[in-house]
PDB file of C-alpha atoms in Angstrom:
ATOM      1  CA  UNK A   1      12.058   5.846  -8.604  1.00  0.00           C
ATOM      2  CA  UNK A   2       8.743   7.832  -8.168  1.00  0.00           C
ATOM      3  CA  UNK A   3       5.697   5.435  -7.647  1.00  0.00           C
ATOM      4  CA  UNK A   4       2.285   6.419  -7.557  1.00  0.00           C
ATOM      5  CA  UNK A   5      -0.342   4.727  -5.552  1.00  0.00           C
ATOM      6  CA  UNK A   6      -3.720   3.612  -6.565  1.00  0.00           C
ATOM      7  CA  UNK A   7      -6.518   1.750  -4.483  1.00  0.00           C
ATOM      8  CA  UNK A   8      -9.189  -0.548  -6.095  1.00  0.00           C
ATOM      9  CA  UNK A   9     -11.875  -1.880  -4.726  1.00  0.00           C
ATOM     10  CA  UNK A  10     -12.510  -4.334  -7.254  1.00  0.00           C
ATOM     11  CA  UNK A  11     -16.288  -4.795  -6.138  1.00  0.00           C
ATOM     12  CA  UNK A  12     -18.081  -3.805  -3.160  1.00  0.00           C
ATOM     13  CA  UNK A  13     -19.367  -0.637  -1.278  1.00  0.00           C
ATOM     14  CA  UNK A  14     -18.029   2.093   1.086  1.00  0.00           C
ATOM     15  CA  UNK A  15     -15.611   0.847   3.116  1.00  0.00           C
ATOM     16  CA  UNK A  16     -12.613   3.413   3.763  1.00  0.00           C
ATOM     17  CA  UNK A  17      -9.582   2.110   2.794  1.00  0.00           C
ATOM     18  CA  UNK A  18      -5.965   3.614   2.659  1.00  0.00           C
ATOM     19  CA  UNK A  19      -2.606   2.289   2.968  1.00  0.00           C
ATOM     20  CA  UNK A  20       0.108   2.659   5.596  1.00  0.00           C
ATOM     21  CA  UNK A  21       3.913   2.806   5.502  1.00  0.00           C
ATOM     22  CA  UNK A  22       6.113   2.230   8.642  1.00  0.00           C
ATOM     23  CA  UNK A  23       9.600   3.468   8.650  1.00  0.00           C
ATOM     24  CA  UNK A  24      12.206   4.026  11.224  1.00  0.00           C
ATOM     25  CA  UNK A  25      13.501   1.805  14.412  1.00  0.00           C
ATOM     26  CA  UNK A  26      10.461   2.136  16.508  1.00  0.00           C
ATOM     27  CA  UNK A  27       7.929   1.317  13.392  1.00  0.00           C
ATOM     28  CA  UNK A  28       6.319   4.771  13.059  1.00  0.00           C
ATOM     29  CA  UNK A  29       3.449   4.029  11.390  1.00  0.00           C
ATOM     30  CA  UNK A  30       2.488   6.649   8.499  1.00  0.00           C
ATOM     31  CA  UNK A  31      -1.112   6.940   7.738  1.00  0.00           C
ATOM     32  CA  UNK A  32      -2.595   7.247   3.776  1.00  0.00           C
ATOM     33  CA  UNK A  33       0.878   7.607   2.284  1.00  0.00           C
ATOM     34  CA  UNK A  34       0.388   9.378  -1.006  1.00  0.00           C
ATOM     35  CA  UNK A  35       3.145   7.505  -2.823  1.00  0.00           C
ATOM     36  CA  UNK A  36       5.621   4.523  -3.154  1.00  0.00           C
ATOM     37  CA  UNK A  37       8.815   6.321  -3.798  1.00  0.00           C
ATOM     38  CA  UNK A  38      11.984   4.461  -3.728  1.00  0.00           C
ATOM     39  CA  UNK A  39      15.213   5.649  -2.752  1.00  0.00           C
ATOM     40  CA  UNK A  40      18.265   5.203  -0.818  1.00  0.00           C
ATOM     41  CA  UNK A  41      16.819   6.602   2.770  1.00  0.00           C
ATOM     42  CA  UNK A  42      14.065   5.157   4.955  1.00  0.00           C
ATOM     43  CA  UNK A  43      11.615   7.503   4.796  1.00  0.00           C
ATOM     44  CA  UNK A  44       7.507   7.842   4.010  1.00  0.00           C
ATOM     45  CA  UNK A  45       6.840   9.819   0.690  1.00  0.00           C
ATOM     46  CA  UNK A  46      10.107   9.964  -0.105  1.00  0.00           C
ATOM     47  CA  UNK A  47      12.231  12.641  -2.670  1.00  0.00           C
ATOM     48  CA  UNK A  48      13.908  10.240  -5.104  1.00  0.00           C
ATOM     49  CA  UNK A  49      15.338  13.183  -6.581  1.00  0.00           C
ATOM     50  CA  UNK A  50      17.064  13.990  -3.263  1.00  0.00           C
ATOM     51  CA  UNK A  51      17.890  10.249  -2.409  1.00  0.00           C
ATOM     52  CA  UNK A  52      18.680   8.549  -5.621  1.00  0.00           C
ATOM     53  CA  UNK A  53      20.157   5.098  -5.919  1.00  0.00           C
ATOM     54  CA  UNK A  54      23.912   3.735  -6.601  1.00  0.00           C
ATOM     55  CA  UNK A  55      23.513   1.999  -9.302  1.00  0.00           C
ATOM     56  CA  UNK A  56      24.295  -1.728  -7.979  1.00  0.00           C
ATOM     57  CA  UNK A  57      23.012  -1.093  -5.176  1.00  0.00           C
ATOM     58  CA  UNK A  58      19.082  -1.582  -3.097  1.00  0.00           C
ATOM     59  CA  UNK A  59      16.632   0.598  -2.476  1.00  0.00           C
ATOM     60  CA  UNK A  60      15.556   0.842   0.902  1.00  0.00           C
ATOM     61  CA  UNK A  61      12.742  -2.134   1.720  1.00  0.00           C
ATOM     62  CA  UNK A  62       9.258  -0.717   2.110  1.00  0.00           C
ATOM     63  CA  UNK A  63       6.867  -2.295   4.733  1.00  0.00           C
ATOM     64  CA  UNK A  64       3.155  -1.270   3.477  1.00  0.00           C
ATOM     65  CA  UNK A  65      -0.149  -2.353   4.521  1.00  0.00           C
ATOM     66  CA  UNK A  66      -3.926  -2.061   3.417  1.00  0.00           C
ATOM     67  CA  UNK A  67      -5.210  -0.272   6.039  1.00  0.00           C
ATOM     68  CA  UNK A  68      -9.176  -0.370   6.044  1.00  0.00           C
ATOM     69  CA  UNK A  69     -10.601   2.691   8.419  1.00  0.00           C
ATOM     70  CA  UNK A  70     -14.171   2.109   8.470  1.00  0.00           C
ATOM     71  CA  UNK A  71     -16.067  -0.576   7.301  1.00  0.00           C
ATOM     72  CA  UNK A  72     -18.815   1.224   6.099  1.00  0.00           C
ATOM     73  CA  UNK A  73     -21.526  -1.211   6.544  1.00  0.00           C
ATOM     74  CA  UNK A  74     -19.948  -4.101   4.268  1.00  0.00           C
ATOM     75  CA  UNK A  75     -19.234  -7.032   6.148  1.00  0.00           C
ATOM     76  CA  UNK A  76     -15.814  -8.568   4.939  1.00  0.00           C
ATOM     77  CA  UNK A  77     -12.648  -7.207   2.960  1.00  0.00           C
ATOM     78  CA  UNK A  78     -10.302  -9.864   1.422  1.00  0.00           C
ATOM     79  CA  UNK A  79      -8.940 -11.377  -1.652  1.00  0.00           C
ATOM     80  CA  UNK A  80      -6.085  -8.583  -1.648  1.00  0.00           C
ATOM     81  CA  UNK A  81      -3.550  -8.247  -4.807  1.00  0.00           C
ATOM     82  CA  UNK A  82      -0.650  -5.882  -5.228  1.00  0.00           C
ATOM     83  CA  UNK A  83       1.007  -5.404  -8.251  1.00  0.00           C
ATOM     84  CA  UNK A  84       3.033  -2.561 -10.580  1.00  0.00           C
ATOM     85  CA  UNK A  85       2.787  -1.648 -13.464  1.00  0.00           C
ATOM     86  CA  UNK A  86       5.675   0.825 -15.467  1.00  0.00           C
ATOM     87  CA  UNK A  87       9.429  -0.075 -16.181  1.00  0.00           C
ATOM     88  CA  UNK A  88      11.720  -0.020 -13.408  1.00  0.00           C
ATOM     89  CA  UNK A  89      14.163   2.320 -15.705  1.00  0.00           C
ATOM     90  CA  UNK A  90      16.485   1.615 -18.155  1.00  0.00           C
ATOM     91  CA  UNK A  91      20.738   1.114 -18.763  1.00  0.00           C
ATOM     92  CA  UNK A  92      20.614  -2.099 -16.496  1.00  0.00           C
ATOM     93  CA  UNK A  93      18.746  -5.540 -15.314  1.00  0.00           C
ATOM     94  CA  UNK A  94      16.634  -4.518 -12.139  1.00  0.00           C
ATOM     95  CA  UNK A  95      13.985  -6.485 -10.013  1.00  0.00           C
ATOM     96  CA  UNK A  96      11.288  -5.090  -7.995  1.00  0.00           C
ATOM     97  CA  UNK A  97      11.350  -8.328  -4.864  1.00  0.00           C
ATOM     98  CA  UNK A  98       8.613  -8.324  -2.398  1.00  0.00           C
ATOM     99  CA  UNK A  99       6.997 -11.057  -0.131  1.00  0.00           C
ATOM    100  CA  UNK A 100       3.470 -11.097  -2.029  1.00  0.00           C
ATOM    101  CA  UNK A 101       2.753 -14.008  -4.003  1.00  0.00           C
ATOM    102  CA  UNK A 102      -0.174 -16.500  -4.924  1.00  0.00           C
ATOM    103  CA  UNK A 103       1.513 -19.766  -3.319  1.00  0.00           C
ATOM    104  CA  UNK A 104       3.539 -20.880  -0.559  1.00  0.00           C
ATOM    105  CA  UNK A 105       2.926 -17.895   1.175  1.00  0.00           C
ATOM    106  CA  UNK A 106       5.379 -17.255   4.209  1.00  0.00           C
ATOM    107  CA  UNK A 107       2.771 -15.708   6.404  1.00  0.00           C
ATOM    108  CA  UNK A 108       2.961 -12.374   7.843  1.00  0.00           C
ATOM    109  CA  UNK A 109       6.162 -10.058   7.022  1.00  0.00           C
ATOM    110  CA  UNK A 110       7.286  -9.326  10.452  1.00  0.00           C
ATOM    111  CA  UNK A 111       8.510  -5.492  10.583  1.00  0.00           C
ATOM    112  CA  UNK A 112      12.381  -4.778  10.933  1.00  0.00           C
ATOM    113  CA  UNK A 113      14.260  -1.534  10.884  1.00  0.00           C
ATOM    114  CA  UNK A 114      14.103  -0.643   6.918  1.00  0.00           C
ATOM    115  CA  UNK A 115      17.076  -1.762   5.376  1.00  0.00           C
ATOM    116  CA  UNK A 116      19.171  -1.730   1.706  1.00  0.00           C
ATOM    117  CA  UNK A 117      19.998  -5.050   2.085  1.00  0.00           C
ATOM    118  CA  UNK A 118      18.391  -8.354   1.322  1.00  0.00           C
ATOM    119  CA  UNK A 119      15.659  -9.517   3.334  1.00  0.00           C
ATOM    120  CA  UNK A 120      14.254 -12.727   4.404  1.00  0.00           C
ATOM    121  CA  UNK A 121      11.288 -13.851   2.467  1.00  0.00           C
ATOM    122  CA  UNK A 122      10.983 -10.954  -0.108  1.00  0.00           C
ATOM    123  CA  UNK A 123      12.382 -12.724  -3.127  1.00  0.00           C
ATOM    124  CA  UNK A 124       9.212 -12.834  -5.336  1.00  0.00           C
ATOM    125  CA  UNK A 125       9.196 -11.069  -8.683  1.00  0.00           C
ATOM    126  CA  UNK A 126       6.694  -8.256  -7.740  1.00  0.00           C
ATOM    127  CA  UNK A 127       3.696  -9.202 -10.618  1.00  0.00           C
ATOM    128  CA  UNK A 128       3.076  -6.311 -13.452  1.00  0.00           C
ATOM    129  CA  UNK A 129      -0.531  -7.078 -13.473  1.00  0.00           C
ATOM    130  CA  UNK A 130      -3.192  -8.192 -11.856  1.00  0.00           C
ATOM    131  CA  UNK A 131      -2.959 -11.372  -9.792  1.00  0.00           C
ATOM    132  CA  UNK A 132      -5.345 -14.023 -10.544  1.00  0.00           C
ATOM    133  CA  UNK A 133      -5.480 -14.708  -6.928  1.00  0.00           C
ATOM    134  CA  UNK A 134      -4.560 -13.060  -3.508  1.00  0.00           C
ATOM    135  CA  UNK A 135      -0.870 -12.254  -2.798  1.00  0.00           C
ATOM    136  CA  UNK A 136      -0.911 -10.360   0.229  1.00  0.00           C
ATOM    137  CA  UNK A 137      -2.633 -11.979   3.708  1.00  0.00           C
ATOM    138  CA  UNK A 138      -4.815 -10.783   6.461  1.00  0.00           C
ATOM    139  CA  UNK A 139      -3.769 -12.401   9.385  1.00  0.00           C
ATOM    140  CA  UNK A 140      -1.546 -14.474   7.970  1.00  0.00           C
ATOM    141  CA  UNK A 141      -3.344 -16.517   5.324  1.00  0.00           C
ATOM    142  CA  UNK A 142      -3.926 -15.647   1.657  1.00  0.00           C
ATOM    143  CA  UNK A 143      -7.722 -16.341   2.584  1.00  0.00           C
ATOM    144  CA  UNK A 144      -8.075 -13.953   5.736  1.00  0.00           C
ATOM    145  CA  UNK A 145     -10.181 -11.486   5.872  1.00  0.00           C
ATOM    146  CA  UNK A 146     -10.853  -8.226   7.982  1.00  0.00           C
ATOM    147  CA  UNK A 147     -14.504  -8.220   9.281  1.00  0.00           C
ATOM    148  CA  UNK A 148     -13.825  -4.503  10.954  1.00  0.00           C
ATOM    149  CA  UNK A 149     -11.222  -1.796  11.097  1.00  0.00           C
ATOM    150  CA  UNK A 150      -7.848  -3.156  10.664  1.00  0.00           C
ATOM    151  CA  UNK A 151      -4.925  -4.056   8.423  1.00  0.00           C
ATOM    152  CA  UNK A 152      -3.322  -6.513   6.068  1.00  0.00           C
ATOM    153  CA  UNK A 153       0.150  -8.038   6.940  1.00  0.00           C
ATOM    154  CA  UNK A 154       2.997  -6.261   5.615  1.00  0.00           C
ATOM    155  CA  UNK A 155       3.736  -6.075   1.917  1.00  0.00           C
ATOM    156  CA  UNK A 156       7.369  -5.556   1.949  1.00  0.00           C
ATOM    157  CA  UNK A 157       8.794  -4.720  -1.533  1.00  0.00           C
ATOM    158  CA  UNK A 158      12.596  -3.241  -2.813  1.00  0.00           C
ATOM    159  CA  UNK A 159      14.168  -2.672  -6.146  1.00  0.00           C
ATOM    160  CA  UNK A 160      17.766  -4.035  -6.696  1.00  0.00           C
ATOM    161  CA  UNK A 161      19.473  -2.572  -9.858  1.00  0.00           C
ATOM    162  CA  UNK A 162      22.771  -3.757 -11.355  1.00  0.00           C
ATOM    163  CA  UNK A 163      26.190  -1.435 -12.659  1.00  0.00           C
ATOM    164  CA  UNK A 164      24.534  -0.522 -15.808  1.00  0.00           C
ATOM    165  CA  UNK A 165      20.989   1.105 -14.050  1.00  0.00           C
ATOM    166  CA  UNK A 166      20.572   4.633 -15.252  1.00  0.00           C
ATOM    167  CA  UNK A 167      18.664   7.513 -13.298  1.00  0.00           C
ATOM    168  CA  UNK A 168      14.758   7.519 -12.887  1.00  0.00           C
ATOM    169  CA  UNK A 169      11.655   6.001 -13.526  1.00  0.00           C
ATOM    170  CA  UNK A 170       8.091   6.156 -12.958  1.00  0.00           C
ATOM    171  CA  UNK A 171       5.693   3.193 -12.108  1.00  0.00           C
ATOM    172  CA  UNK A 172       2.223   2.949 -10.479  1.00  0.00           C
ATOM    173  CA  UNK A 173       1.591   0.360  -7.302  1.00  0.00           C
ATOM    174  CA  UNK A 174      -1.601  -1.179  -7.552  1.00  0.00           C
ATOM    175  CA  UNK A 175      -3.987  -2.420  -4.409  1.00  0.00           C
ATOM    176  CA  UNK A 176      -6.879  -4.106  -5.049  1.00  0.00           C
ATOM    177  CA  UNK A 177      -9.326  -5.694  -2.351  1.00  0.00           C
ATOM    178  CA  UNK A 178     -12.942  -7.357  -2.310  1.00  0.00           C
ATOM    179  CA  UNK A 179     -15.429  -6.141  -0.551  1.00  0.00           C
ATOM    180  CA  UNK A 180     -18.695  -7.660   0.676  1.00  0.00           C
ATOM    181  CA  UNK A 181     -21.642  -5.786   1.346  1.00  0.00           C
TER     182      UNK A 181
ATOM    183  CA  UNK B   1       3.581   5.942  16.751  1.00  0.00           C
ATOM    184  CA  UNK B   2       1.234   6.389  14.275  1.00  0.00           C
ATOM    185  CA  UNK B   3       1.528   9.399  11.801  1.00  0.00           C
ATOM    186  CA  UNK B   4      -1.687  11.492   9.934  1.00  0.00           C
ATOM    187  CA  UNK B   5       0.275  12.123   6.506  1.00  0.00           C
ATOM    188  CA  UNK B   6      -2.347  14.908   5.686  1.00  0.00           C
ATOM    189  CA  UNK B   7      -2.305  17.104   8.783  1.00  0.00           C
ATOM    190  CA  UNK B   8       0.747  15.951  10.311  1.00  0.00           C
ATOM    191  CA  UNK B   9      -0.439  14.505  13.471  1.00  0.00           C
ATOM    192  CA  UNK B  10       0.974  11.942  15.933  1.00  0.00           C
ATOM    193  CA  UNK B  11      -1.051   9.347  17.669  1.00  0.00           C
ATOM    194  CA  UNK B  12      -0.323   7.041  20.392  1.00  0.00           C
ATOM    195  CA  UNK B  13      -2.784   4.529  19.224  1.00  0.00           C
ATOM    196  CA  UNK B  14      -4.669   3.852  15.750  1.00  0.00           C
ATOM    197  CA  UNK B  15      -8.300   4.147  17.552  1.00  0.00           C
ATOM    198  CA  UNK B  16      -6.683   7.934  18.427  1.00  0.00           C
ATOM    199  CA  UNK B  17      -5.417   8.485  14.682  1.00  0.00           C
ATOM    200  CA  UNK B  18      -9.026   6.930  13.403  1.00  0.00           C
ATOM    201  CA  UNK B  19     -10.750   9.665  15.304  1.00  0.00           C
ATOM    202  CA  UNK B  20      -9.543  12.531  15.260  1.00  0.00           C
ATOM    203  CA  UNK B  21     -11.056  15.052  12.744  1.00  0.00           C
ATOM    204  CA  UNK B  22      -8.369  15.755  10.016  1.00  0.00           C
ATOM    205  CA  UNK B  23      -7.688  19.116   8.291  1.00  0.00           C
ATOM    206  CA  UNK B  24     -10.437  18.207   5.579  1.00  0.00           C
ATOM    207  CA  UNK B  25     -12.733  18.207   8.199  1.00  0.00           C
ATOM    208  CA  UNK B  26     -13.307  14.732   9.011  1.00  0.00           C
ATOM    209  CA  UNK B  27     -11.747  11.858  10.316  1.00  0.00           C
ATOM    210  CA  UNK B  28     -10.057   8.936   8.586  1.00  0.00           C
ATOM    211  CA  UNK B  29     -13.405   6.957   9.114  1.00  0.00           C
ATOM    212  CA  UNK B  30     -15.208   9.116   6.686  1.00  0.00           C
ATOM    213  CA  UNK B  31     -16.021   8.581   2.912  1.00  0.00           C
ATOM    214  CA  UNK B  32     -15.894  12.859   3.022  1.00  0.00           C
ATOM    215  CA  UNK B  33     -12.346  12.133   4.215  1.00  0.00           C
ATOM    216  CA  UNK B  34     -11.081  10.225   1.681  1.00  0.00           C
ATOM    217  CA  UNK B  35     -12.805  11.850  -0.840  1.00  0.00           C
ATOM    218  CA  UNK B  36     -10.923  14.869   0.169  1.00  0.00           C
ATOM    219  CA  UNK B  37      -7.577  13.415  -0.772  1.00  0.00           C
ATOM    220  CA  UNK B  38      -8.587  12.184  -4.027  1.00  0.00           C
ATOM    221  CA  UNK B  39     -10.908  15.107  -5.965  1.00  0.00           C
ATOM    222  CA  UNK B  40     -13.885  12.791  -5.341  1.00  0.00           C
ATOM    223  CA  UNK B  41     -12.108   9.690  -6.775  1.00  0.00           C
ATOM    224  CA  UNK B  42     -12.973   7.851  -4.237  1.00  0.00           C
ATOM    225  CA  UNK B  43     -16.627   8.094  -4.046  1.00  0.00           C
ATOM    226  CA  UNK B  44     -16.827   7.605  -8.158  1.00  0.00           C
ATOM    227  CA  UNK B  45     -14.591   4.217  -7.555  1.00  0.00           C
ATOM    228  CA  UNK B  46     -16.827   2.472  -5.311  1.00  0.00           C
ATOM    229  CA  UNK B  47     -19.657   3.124  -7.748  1.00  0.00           C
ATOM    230  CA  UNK B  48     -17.641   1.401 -10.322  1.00  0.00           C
ATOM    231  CA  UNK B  49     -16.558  -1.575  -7.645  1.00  0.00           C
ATOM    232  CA  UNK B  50     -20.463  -1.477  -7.034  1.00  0.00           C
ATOM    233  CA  UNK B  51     -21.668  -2.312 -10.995  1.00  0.00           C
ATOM    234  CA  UNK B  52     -18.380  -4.691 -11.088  1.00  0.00           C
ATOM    235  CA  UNK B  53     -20.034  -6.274  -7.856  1.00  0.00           C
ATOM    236  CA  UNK B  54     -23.314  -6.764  -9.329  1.00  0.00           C
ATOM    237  CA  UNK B  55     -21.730  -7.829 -12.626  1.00  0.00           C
ATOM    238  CA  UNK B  56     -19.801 -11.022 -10.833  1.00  0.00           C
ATOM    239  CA  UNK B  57     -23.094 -11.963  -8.765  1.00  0.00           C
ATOM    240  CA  UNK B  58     -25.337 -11.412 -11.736  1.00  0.00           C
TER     241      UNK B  58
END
């Protein structure tokens, strides 16, 4: 599945923003990742082409964060939302699961090794448009915020398709943040 | 780890990654930087986040 990435700040100033992937055993962190591709390998920026999926079967889980760089003389980042928009393909019933979500948040995704199975906590129907509130943390909490350089928790997020999926699709991931000057 | 996806280079630490000067000529802290990677998307966005920003305060 090729997914493109875009970054909103939905109001503020000039804070540099970009978002991270980690992959791998040892959690090598990738900086400004240029897209959200989903296949059946762990791997940043991924070829779907080259690693499609079995039908019935997982992608590979992707741990992502909001990464802010600089904070270019605003003085908080929060209220973050993720969200896709685009079909996840046709020939089958698939879900795009991740840990985001407006209530009953479990806190911060702790990082494991990438994986096509299941994983704890990302069972949430990833949203197809804009969340009225937060569903990713800083720091734990829906209402953190990052008053310098650093990062969101992990949005983890994974397709699951069923015997009937059929090969490609193209969606956009969406990551929007607040910023005050 | 930590990984620069534009120029390829590895980083023991994120203060390291944050400043070295990338392959566009600046480092990840820059608006120039980001600006780079996106045909001058970036810039033109925050001036949009900007009006929305006024807009919500009034």
């Amino acid at each position: 599945m090729f997914t493109e990435i875009k970054i909103h700040a939905y109001n503020g100033n000039v804070a540099t923003v970009e978002i991270d992937e980690a992959n791998g055993a040892g959690e090598t962190l990738t900086h400004s990742i240029t897209n959200s591709n989903m296949g059946s390998t762990d791997a940043v920026n991924l070829d779907p082409v080259a690693y499609p999926l079995t039908p019935n079967t997982r992608t590979y889980i992707k741990y992502q964060k909001i990464h802010v760089t600089a904070m270019g003389g605003s003085s908080k980042i929060d209220n973050l939302k993720v969200w896709r928009t685009g079909g996840l393909g046709t020939g089958g019933t698939h879900a795009h699961l991740t840990n985001a979500r407006t209530a009953t948040y479990g806190g911060a995704l702790v990082y494991a090794t990438p994986t096509q199975s299941a994983v704890t906590g990302v069972d949430q129907t990833m949203p197809t448009s804009v969340p009225a509130t937060a569903n990713l943390g800083i720091g734990g909490s829906l209402t953190g915020s990052l008053t310098a350089t650093g990062s969101s928790d992990y949005l983890g997020h994974q397709i699951t398709t069923d015997a009937s999926a059929t090969a490609g699709s193209t969606s956009i991931m969406s990551y929007q943040y607040d910023e005050t000057a | 780890m930590e990984v620069c996806s534009v120029c390829s280079g590895e980083f023991a630490t994120e203060a390291e990654y944050l400043d070295h000067v990338c392959t566009t000529g600046f480092t990840p802290k820059d608006v120039e930087h980001q600006d780079a990677l996106t045909g001058g998307r970036f810039s033109l966005q925050a001036v949009e986040a900007q009006k929305r920003g006024a807009e919500r305060v009034g």
